[in-house]
Short mmCIF file of C-alpha atoms in Angstrom, two decimals:
data_model
loop_
_atom_site.label_atom_id
_atom_site.label_comp_id
_atom_site.label_asym_id
_atom_site.label_seq_id
_atom_site.Cartn_x
_atom_site.Cartn_y
_atom_site.Cartn_z
CA UNK Y 797 -4.27 -16.46 11.70
CA UNK Y 798 -1.70 -16.39 8.82
CA UNK Y 799 -1.64 -13.48 6.87
CA UNK Y 800 -0.60 -12.85 3.19
CA UNK Y 801 2.19 -15.19 2.26
CA UNK Y 802 4.92 -13.99 -0.26
CA UNK Y 803 8.01 -15.57 -1.62
CA UNK Y 804 10.97 -15.46 -2.19
CA UNK Y 805 11.35 -12.48 0.34
CA UNK Y 806 14.45 -11.51 -1.24
CA UNK Y 807 15.70 -12.30 -4.72
CA UNK Y 808 18.89 -10.89 -6.73
CA UNK Y 809 18.83 -12.08 -10.38
CA UNK Y 810 20.78 -10.78 -13.33
CA UNK Y 811 19.48 -8.98 -16.28
CA UNK Y 812 17.38 -10.90 -18.86
CA UNK Y 813 16.24 -13.58 -16.22
CA UNK Y 814 12.72 -14.54 -15.41
CA UNK Y 815 11.48 -13.88 -12.03
CA UNK Y 816 8.48 -15.52 -10.29
CA UNK Y 817 6.90 -14.05 -7.46
CA UNK Y 818 4.27 -15.76 -5.42
CA UNK Y 819 1.44 -14.93 -3.22
CA UNK Y 820 -1.10 -16.70 -1.03
CA UNK Y 821 -3.69 -14.55 0.17
CA UNK Y 822 -5.70 -14.44 3.33
CA UNK Y 823 -7.99 -17.54 3.08
CA UNK Y 824 -11.52 -16.49 2.24
CA UNK Y 825 -10.29 -13.21 0.89
CA UNK Y 826 -11.74 -12.75 -2.80
CA UNK Y 827 -9.78 -9.83 -3.97
CA UNK Y 828 -5.90 -9.89 -4.53
CA UNK Y 829 -3.67 -7.10 -5.37
CA UNK Y 830 -0.27 -6.60 -6.67
CA UNK Y 831 1.74 -3.50 -5.67
CA UNK Y 832 5.12 -2.22 -6.45
CA UNK Y 833 7.25 -0.11 -4.34
CA UNK Y 834 10.02 2.32 -5.34
CA UNK Y 835 11.62 5.15 -4.20
CA UNK Y 836 11.19 7.24 -7.32
CA UNK Y 837 7.61 6.32 -7.99
CA UNK Y 838 5.98 5.20 -4.58
CA UNK Y 839 3.24 2.57 -4.15
CA UNK Y 840 1.85 1.63 -7.39
CA UNK Y 841 -0.99 -0.66 -8.31
CA UNK Y 842 -0.10 -2.94 -11.06
CA UNK Y 843 -3.03 -5.63 -11.20
CA UNK Y 844 -5.99 -6.60 -9.40
CA UNK Y 845 -8.04 -9.90 -9.13
CA UNK Y 846 -11.70 -10.49 -7.90
CA UNK Y 847 -12.61 -14.38 -7.45
CA UNK Y 848 -9.41 -15.23 -9.38
CA UNK Y 849 -10.34 -13.22 -12.45
CA UNK Y 850 -8.21 -10.18 -13.38
CA UNK Y 851 -10.28 -6.82 -13.36
CA UNK Y 852 -7.96 -4.00 -13.87
CA UNK Y 853 -4.33 -4.69 -15.13
CA UNK Y 854 -3.77 -0.95 -16.19
CA UNK Y 855 -0.86 -0.60 -13.66
CA UNK Y 856 1.19 -3.57 -15.32
CA UNK Y 857 3.87 -1.24 -16.86
CA UNK Y 858 4.83 -3.38 -20.06
CA UNK Y 859 4.48 -7.11 -21.69
CA UNK Y 860 7.16 -8.37 -19.80
CA UNK Y 861 5.27 -8.17 -16.63
CA UNK Y 862 2.18 -11.07 -16.31
CA UNK Y 863 0.09 -12.17 -13.36
CA UNK Y 864 -2.22 -15.04 -13.08
CA UNK Y 865 -4.34 -16.42 -10.09
CA UNK Y 866 -5.20 -20.04 -10.75
CA UNK Y 867 -7.16 -20.70 -7.97
CA UNK Y 868 -8.36 -18.54 -4.83
CA UNK Y 869 -5.47 -19.45 -2.84
CA UNK Y 870 -2.35 -18.57 -5.16
CA UNK Y 871 -1.19 -15.91 -7.29
CA UNK Y 872 1.82 -15.36 -9.09
CA UNK Y 873 3.70 -12.18 -10.76
CA UNK Y 874 6.20 -12.89 -13.55
CA UNK Y 875 8.68 -10.58 -15.21
CA UNK Y 876 10.44 -12.04 -18.30
CA UNK Y 877 13.27 -10.95 -19.24
CA UNK Y 878 13.82 -8.63 -15.88
CA UNK Y 879 15.71 -5.63 -16.26
CA UNK Y 880 17.59 -3.53 -13.85
CA UNK Y 881 14.57 -1.01 -13.53
CA UNK Y 882 12.62 -3.51 -12.04
CA UNK Y 883 14.46 -3.72 -9.09
CA UNK Y 884 11.66 -2.92 -6.24
CA UNK Y 885 9.57 -4.43 -3.37
CA UNK Y 886 6.81 -6.24 -4.75
CA UNK Y 887 3.76 -6.44 -2.23
CA UNK Y 888 0.95 -8.71 -2.71
CA UNK Y 889 -2.58 -7.51 -0.83
CA UNK Y 890 -5.88 -9.13 0.03
CA UNK Y 891 -9.19 -8.18 1.06
CA UNK Y 892 -13.00 -9.68 1.39
CA UNK Y 893 -15.51 -7.88 -0.20
CA UNK Y 894 -18.33 -6.89 2.17
CA UNK Y 895 -19.40 -3.75 3.94
CA UNK Y 896 -17.84 -0.50 3.18
CA UNK Y 897 -14.24 0.02 4.50
CA UNK Y 898 -13.16 -3.50 4.45
CA UNK Y 899 -9.33 -3.63 5.05
CA UNK Y 900 -6.72 -4.47 2.66
CA UNK Y 901 -4.26 -6.57 4.11
CA UNK Y 902 -0.60 -6.56 3.02
CA UNK Y 903 2.45 -9.26 2.59
CA UNK Y 904 6.00 -8.53 3.87
CA UNK Y 905 7.04 -7.87 0.47
CA UNK Y 906 9.42 -9.41 -2.21
CA UNK Y 907 12.61 -7.44 -2.20
CA UNK Y 908 13.66 -7.90 -6.02
CA UNK Y 909 17.14 -7.03 -6.87
CA UNK Y 910 18.11 -7.00 -11.04
CA UNK Y 911 21.71 -6.56 -11.70
CA UNK B 1234 -8.22 10.34 -12.56
CA UNK B 1235 -7.80 9.72 -8.94
CA UNK B 1236 -5.00 10.80 -7.12
CA UNK B 1237 -3.57 11.27 -3.63
CA UNK B 1238 -1.42 14.14 -2.21
CA UNK B 1239 0.90 13.96 0.48
CA UNK B 1240 2.41 17.72 1.33
CA UNK B 1241 5.20 16.36 3.22
CA UNK B 1242 7.75 13.95 1.94
CA UNK B 1243 10.22 14.01 4.74
CA UNK B 1244 9.56 15.23 8.54
CA UNK B 1245 12.06 15.38 11.05
CA UNK B 1246 10.52 15.77 14.82
CA UNK B 1247 11.81 15.62 18.41
CA UNK B 1248 10.20 13.27 20.89
CA UNK B 1249 7.09 14.69 22.34
CA UNK B 1250 6.54 17.07 19.04
CA UNK B 1251 3.04 17.09 17.70
CA UNK B 1252 2.63 15.57 14.26
CA UNK B 1253 0.33 16.56 11.41
CA UNK B 1254 0.66 14.89 8.22
CA UNK B 1255 -1.36 16.18 5.16
CA UNK B 1256 -3.41 14.32 2.79
CA UNK B 1257 -5.77 15.51 0.13
CA UNK B 1258 -7.46 13.39 -2.28
CA UNK B 1259 -9.01 14.13 -6.11
CA UNK B 1260 -12.37 12.29 -5.92
CA UNK B 1261 -15.88 13.58 -5.75
CA UNK B 1262 -17.49 10.93 -4.70
CA UNK B 1263 -17.96 8.29 -1.99
CA UNK B 1264 -14.72 7.62 -0.57
CA UNK B 1265 -12.99 5.11 2.02
CA UNK B 1266 -10.12 6.67 3.43
CA UNK B 1267 -6.83 5.04 5.11
CA UNK B 1268 -3.52 5.65 6.88
CA UNK B 1269 -1.00 2.80 6.39
CA UNK B 1270 2.64 2.95 8.33
CA UNK B 1271 5.64 1.15 7.04
CA UNK B 1272 8.44 0.60 9.53
CA UNK B 1273 11.80 0.20 8.46
CA UNK B 1274 12.14 -3.10 6.49
CA UNK B 1275 8.47 -3.94 7.14
CA UNK B 1276 5.18 -4.28 5.25
CA UNK B 1277 2.64 -1.86 5.31
CA UNK B 1278 0.01 -1.93 8.34
CA UNK B 1279 -3.27 -0.30 8.70
CA UNK B 1280 -3.31 2.66 11.01
CA UNK B 1281 -6.86 3.64 11.15
CA UNK B 1282 -9.57 4.14 8.36
CA UNK B 1283 -12.75 6.10 7.60
CA UNK B 1284 -15.73 5.15 5.73
CA UNK B 1285 -18.40 6.98 7.22
CA UNK B 1286 -19.84 8.39 10.45
CA UNK B 1287 -17.82 10.29 12.98
CA UNK B 1288 -15.34 12.45 10.70
CA UNK B 1289 -12.71 11.97 13.48
CA UNK B 1290 -11.25 8.56 13.53
CA UNK B 1291 -9.11 7.29 16.17
CA UNK B 1292 -6.42 4.41 15.21
CA UNK B 1293 -3.92 2.32 16.97
CA UNK B 1294 -0.60 4.04 18.72
CA UNK B 1295 -2.26 7.23 19.66
CA UNK B 1296 -2.67 8.48 16.01
CA UNK B 1297 -6.19 9.89 14.53
CA UNK B 1298 -7.25 11.62 11.55
CA UNK B 1299 -9.74 14.03 10.65
CA UNK B 1300 -11.90 13.53 7.43
CA UNK B 1301 -13.08 17.12 5.96
CA UNK B 1302 -15.31 16.58 3.03
CA UNK B 1303 -15.18 20.17 1.85
CA UNK B 1304 -11.40 20.06 1.73
CA UNK B 1305 -10.72 16.74 0.25
CA UNK B 1306 -8.61 16.34 3.18
CA UNK B 1307 -7.72 13.48 5.62
CA UNK B 1308 -4.77 14.56 7.66
CA UNK B 1309 -3.20 12.29 10.25
CA UNK B 1310 -2.47 13.43 13.65
CA UNK B 1311 -0.37 12.48 16.83
CA UNK B 1312 -0.23 14.61 19.96
CA UNK B 1313 2.92 13.56 20.96
CA UNK B 1314 5.52 11.43 18.93
CA UNK B 1315 7.76 8.90 20.10
CA UNK B 1316 11.06 7.33 18.58
CA UNK B 1317 9.37 4.21 17.90
CA UNK B 1318 6.77 6.13 15.34
CA UNK B 1319 9.82 6.48 12.84
CA UNK B 1320 8.51 5.18 10.02
CA UNK B 1321 7.07 6.11 6.41
CA UNK B 1322 3.49 6.98 6.43
CA UNK B 1323 0.95 6.35 3.57
CA UNK B 1324 -2.40 7.95 2.86
CA UNK B 1325 -4.73 5.74 0.54
CA UNK B 1326 -7.79 6.18 -1.01
CA UNK B 1327 -10.59 3.61 -2.38
CA UNK B 1328 -13.51 5.25 -4.31
CA UNK B 1329 -16.18 4.38 -6.86
CA UNK B 1330 -16.78 0.99 -5.19
CA UNK B 1331 -14.08 -0.29 -6.39
CA UNK B 1332 -11.63 -2.30 -4.25
CA UNK B 1333 -8.25 -0.80 -5.10
CA UNK B 1334 -6.37 1.36 -3.22
CA UNK B 1335 -4.72 4.34 -4.53
CA UNK B 1336 -1.70 5.38 -2.35
CA UNK B 1337 -0.04 8.84 -1.75
CA UNK B 1338 3.70 9.08 -2.07
CA UNK B 1339 4.21 8.53 1.59
CA UNK B 1340 5.76 10.83 4.18
CA UNK B 1341 9.16 9.67 5.98
CA UNK B 1342 9.07 10.63 9.78
CA UNK B 1343 12.10 10.64 11.69
CA UNK B 1344 11.80 10.82 15.30
CA UNK B 1345 14.81 12.00 17.33
CA UNK B 1346 15.31 11.23 20.92
#
């Protein structure tokens, strides 16, 4: 079975440019999460969706960040304009609401470098 | 606010040594607890999880963890580590009926042959 699929795997962009990260959750999963990982701050939850609806975006660092989930099989995380401090690995993850203890599965991450 | 504390940021061991990584959380209600592992350059993979029942949980690759509710702890253990266990280990908590995971800062384990 295909896991969580993210693209691009690696991106290097110049400060001020728009960055769009994409995620395809595991088919049938009804929760989707965006996490950011940096050396300084570890793993931070940015936002998560349930049935395509944003539930908690309190982790989104500022207005330059936005996320959408237009349908059950696709989500985007956009940074506009990007800044060097946005350099990080961005992970998408998904899970299916069910019995307690349902596992959250992570994608392989999008490694973003803003220069 | 919920939080997860991992006591050791870096651990260096020789092969065959025993491992224990500490994890404490700060939520008093029902919790689900997880340990994830991230090998160099890879994504997070689930090692083991606890949601109810036997507080001693066994996971993949010989890892186990013990949930001690009175101590708000979920420490990860392995009796004999291997070089291939070199990775970063993350403790995570899900609580309050929500699906989001709160992660600890991670512990980097280096195992020397």
